[in-house]
């Protein structure tokens, strides 16, 4: 049972799980909406999608306004956009988007940080050896690395033009 | 005096007004963060940037979750992203972004609706005759057309890789 009703035109909604997952698997960054004291904030972050565990991992600095917002309210709403561009002369934009709600956590466990960083690099990098190189280099710095995790509770997707 | 302190690396911040305006003038859609009862929501919308009045205009349906959110809390935070893509092998993404706070209104006045629609079409369409054609066709439907306006109160921008 879904909590959010988006009033989308029914013919635009993507219902197949594989179609929805494809948007998350292909995207390179997510845009995240946060609230603190009913005030909004928005950030764009590179991510890795952990398909098995239905969560996204992010790497970020150890301080910043987004961390203040997460500390105040871990509930976020995020989107990944497959932007196919504005269609000249038709007053229309071709796109696919996924919009999802969930909770954002700072990963504390070193093993999960490593897993998250691996998901992130495998998601973003095309070549396996580069992933291995970057993982090796970063091995020493896991303790001071900041990894965020967004557990997806509900997801909607649509395609439009 | 700016209200928000984003802790960005100082060398990434874009301070020149022309550089910041360029991001808004070139973008085709904005991603908007909203809050209702401290719960977040996010939407992506095509926009037109009214440089003179420092506001964005959007065209949208007459009902939907975003309108419910705006009715509950007109304060929004939005971003326009110039996505230059992930840089393979460097664990980095090249981009420019503007993040701005402001209030979102439903435009009630028919003359302002027309102005907003004109800003929107001139922003999105390359050919002047197409703008005129679309304007002519839409002339009859202004009364039932829904135009939103986002007045920018504060804006930050950065470039990174």
XYZ file of C-alpha atoms in Angstrom:
322
model
C 0.000 0.000 0.000
C 1.547 3.279 -1.057
C 1.371 6.272 1.243
C 1.847 8.968 -1.405
C -0.600 9.667 -4.197
C 1.026 11.767 -6.875
C -1.941 12.508 -9.146
C 0.224 11.695 -12.175
C -1.486 11.115 -15.447
C -1.949 7.336 -15.341
C -0.371 6.851 -18.760
C 2.876 8.419 -17.529
C 3.396 6.193 -14.508
C 6.042 3.468 -14.711
C 4.866 0.481 -12.719
C 7.340 -2.270 -13.609
C 10.033 -2.722 -10.952
C 12.681 -3.297 -13.636
C 11.820 0.012 -15.326
C 12.022 1.854 -12.014
C 15.303 0.159 -11.049
C 16.786 1.049 -14.421
C 16.416 4.770 -13.679
C 18.307 4.328 -10.394
C 20.934 2.051 -11.948
C 21.633 4.492 -14.807
C 21.604 7.765 -12.843
C 24.830 9.391 -11.717
C 23.482 11.795 -9.103
C 20.383 12.219 -6.976
C 18.742 15.436 -5.829
C 17.642 15.289 -2.219
C 14.986 17.321 -0.432
C 15.325 17.755 3.348
C 13.342 19.558 6.039
C 14.306 21.153 9.327
C 11.726 23.082 11.358
C 9.532 22.918 8.243
C 12.214 24.749 6.194
C 13.387 23.063 2.985
C 16.892 22.398 1.724
C 18.113 20.693 -1.444
C 21.388 19.032 -2.417
C 22.695 17.096 -5.407
C 24.984 14.144 -4.690
C 26.680 11.410 -6.692
C 25.403 8.028 -5.534
C 25.709 4.291 -5.826
C 22.534 2.196 -5.894
C 22.510 -0.975 -3.833
C 19.789 -2.849 -5.702
C 19.761 -5.816 -3.304
C 19.272 -3.711 -0.191
C 17.142 -0.994 -1.837
C 19.320 1.835 -0.634
C 21.638 4.512 -2.012
C 25.113 5.323 -0.733
C 26.743 8.745 -0.885
C 30.162 10.059 0.000
C 30.332 13.538 1.495
C 32.329 15.913 3.660
C 32.194 15.554 7.434
C 30.413 18.862 7.929
C 27.900 20.948 6.065
C 24.331 22.150 6.041
C 22.993 18.805 4.735
C 24.430 16.984 7.761
C 22.786 19.548 10.063
C 19.478 18.902 8.302
C 19.815 15.096 8.527
C 20.659 15.369 12.219
C 17.437 17.361 12.723
C 15.236 15.168 10.473
C 16.370 11.989 8.757
C 13.260 11.811 6.529
C 14.127 12.818 2.959
C 12.530 12.784 -0.475
C 14.823 12.363 -3.462
C 14.738 12.176 -7.227
C 16.863 10.734 -10.014
C 16.218 12.294 -13.410
C 16.916 10.819 -16.817
C 16.943 14.099 -18.719
C 16.364 13.618 -22.427
C 16.078 17.331 -23.102
C 13.544 19.937 -24.034
C 11.689 19.281 -27.286
C 11.831 22.462 -29.364
C 8.499 23.651 -30.711
C 6.448 21.298 -28.583
C 6.557 23.005 -25.207
C 7.535 19.631 -23.763
C 10.478 17.964 -22.063
C 11.383 14.308 -22.527
C 12.368 12.580 -19.286
C 12.083 9.678 -16.923
C 12.122 10.327 -13.190
C 12.036 8.318 -10.025
C 10.875 10.031 -6.832
C 11.425 8.226 -3.563
C 10.996 8.721 0.170
C 13.169 7.267 2.863
C 15.467 7.877 5.789
C 19.064 9.062 5.597
C 21.721 7.764 7.964
C 25.398 8.408 8.549
C 27.116 5.018 8.226
C 29.168 4.404 11.370
C 30.369 0.824 10.821
C 33.695 0.578 8.950
C 32.702 -2.595 7.083
C 29.500 -0.965 5.850
C 31.462 2.157 4.850
C 33.648 -0.100 2.722
C 30.587 -1.814 1.215
C 28.995 1.590 0.515
C 32.145 2.937 -1.121
C 32.353 -0.207 -3.237
C 28.710 0.168 -4.349
C 29.377 3.836 -5.149
C 32.476 3.172 -7.245
C 31.000 0.173 -9.061
C 27.972 2.286 -9.864
C 29.943 5.257 -11.192
C 33.037 3.729 -12.776
C 32.981 1.695 -15.949
C 36.310 -0.086 -15.510
C 36.762 -2.677 -12.794
C 40.480 -2.028 -12.330
C 39.764 1.616 -11.562
C 37.309 0.565 -8.873
C 39.968 -1.688 -7.358
C 42.607 1.055 -7.514
C 40.367 3.636 -5.917
C 39.281 1.127 -3.246
C 42.888 0.289 -2.399
C 43.869 3.913 -2.074
C 40.888 4.731 0.084
C 41.369 1.726 2.396
C 43.423 3.769 4.873
C 40.917 6.564 5.185
C 37.686 4.677 5.973
C 37.742 5.750 9.598
C 37.522 9.434 8.716
C 35.433 9.005 5.557
C 31.807 10.090 5.663
C 29.337 7.725 3.972
C 25.595 8.363 3.944
C 22.903 5.748 3.332
C 19.378 6.400 2.121
C 16.990 3.506 2.747
C 14.140 3.660 0.239
C 10.689 3.242 1.811
C 8.525 4.134 -1.196
C 9.289 4.861 -4.825
C 7.298 6.200 -7.778
C 8.465 6.682 -11.346
C 7.157 8.248 -14.493
C 8.094 8.948 -18.071
C 6.883 11.989 -19.913
C 7.292 14.387 -22.760
C 23.734 39.518 4.441
C 23.076 35.907 3.567
C 21.025 33.742 5.891
C 22.388 30.386 4.750
C 25.965 29.252 5.197
C 26.697 26.297 2.979
C 30.192 25.344 4.154
C 31.242 24.988 0.511
C 34.906 24.847 -0.259
C 35.626 28.534 -0.906
C 37.332 27.820 -4.225
C 34.146 26.222 -5.557
C 31.805 29.118 -4.832
C 30.671 31.290 -7.756
C 30.295 34.845 -6.538
C 29.797 36.877 -9.717
C 26.142 37.683 -10.377
C 26.609 37.117 -14.115
C 27.991 33.615 -13.497
C 25.066 32.771 -11.214
C 22.502 34.207 -13.648
C 24.030 32.215 -16.483
C 23.176 28.942 -14.718
C 19.535 30.024 -14.391
C 19.393 31.395 -17.937
C 20.802 28.174 -19.434
C 18.865 25.623 -17.356
C 15.750 23.957 -18.715
C 14.272 22.601 -15.493
C 14.536 23.213 -11.766
C 14.255 20.712 -8.938
C 12.202 22.020 -6.040
C 12.240 20.954 -2.408
C 9.083 21.554 -0.364
C 8.017 20.881 3.233
C 4.670 20.155 4.839
C 4.502 19.248 8.538
C 8.283 18.817 8.360
C 7.907 16.144 5.649
C 9.844 16.670 2.412
C 8.680 16.472 -1.190
C 10.576 17.042 -4.433
C 9.479 17.897 -7.971
C 11.214 18.716 -11.255
C 9.627 21.409 -13.412
C 10.458 23.213 -16.644
C 10.850 26.921 -15.945
C 11.389 30.348 -17.409
C 13.733 32.742 -15.616
C 12.608 36.346 -15.296
C 16.006 37.968 -14.835
C 14.607 41.461 -14.259
C 12.234 40.410 -11.479
C 14.466 37.652 -10.040
C 11.778 35.006 -10.215
C 11.008 31.759 -12.022
C 7.731 30.889 -13.709
C 6.345 27.370 -14.080
C 3.340 25.911 -15.812
C 1.611 23.009 -14.085
C -1.618 21.091 -13.688
C -4.370 22.521 -11.497
C -4.080 19.766 -8.914
C -1.382 17.590 -7.497
C 0.749 16.918 -4.437
C 3.036 19.912 -5.119
C 0.069 22.294 -4.970
C -1.009 20.745 -1.660
C 2.517 21.301 -0.339
C 2.663 24.933 -1.545
C -0.739 25.606 0.040
C 0.628 24.297 3.347
C 4.028 26.041 3.113
C 5.070 28.419 0.353
C 8.742 28.381 1.396
C 10.798 26.300 -1.057
C 14.433 25.583 -1.831
C 15.328 24.826 -5.432
C 18.284 23.952 -7.612
C 19.276 24.253 -11.257
C 22.065 21.905 -12.293
C 24.434 22.244 -15.216
C 25.416 18.590 -15.406
C 28.683 18.085 -17.262
C 28.879 14.400 -16.390
C 30.841 12.015 -14.244
C 34.588 11.978 -14.904
C 35.644 8.357 -15.320
C 38.606 7.290 -13.214
C 38.603 10.415 -11.077
C 35.727 9.736 -8.722
C 34.466 13.210 -9.593
C 31.540 14.866 -11.309
C 31.816 18.081 -13.302
C 28.971 20.496 -12.671
C 27.716 23.947 -11.898
C 24.751 24.382 -9.584
C 22.662 27.196 -8.254
C 20.708 26.623 -5.034
C 18.117 29.189 -4.063
C 15.466 29.832 -1.434
C 12.240 31.689 -1.939
C 8.470 31.617 -1.827
C 6.198 29.945 -4.358
C 2.888 31.497 -5.381
C 0.039 30.545 -7.673
C -0.327 33.448 -10.122
C -3.944 34.649 -10.055
C -3.781 37.719 -12.290
C -4.427 36.978 -15.977
C -1.927 39.595 -17.220
C 0.796 38.132 -15.025
C -0.106 34.623 -16.212
C 0.460 35.856 -19.756
C 3.762 37.472 -18.779
C 4.850 34.259 -16.999
C 3.921 32.085 -19.979
C 5.836 34.447 -22.252
C 8.939 34.281 -20.016
C 8.617 30.475 -19.948
C 8.346 30.090 -23.722
C 11.078 32.620 -24.494
C 13.323 30.805 -22.051
C 12.683 27.338 -23.481
C 12.133 27.914 -27.183
C 14.882 28.957 -29.569
C 12.673 30.315 -32.350
C 10.670 33.484 -31.864
C 7.887 32.484 -34.240
C 7.249 29.345 -32.222
C 6.879 31.432 -29.081
C 4.363 33.632 -30.872
C 2.441 30.631 -32.206
C 2.272 28.942 -28.845
C 1.278 32.220 -27.190
C -1.533 32.769 -29.677
C -2.904 29.294 -29.236
C -2.791 29.515 -25.465
C -4.409 32.984 -25.343
C -7.875 31.479 -24.865
C -6.898 29.224 -22.018
C -5.209 31.674 -19.627
C -8.171 31.692 -17.275
C -7.848 27.961 -16.562
C -4.072 27.773 -16.909
C -2.011 27.264 -13.766
C 1.144 29.369 -13.528
C 3.445 29.257 -10.505
C 5.960 31.934 -9.548
C 9.016 31.447 -7.361
C 10.446 34.697 -5.989
C 14.132 34.224 -5.225
C 15.157 35.536 -1.785
C 18.691 34.133 -1.631
C 20.881 32.309 -4.105
C 24.211 30.481 -3.924
C 26.131 28.855 -6.749
C 29.153 26.666 -7.131
C 31.202 24.867 -9.721
C 32.964 21.624 -9.008
C 34.596 18.504 -10.289
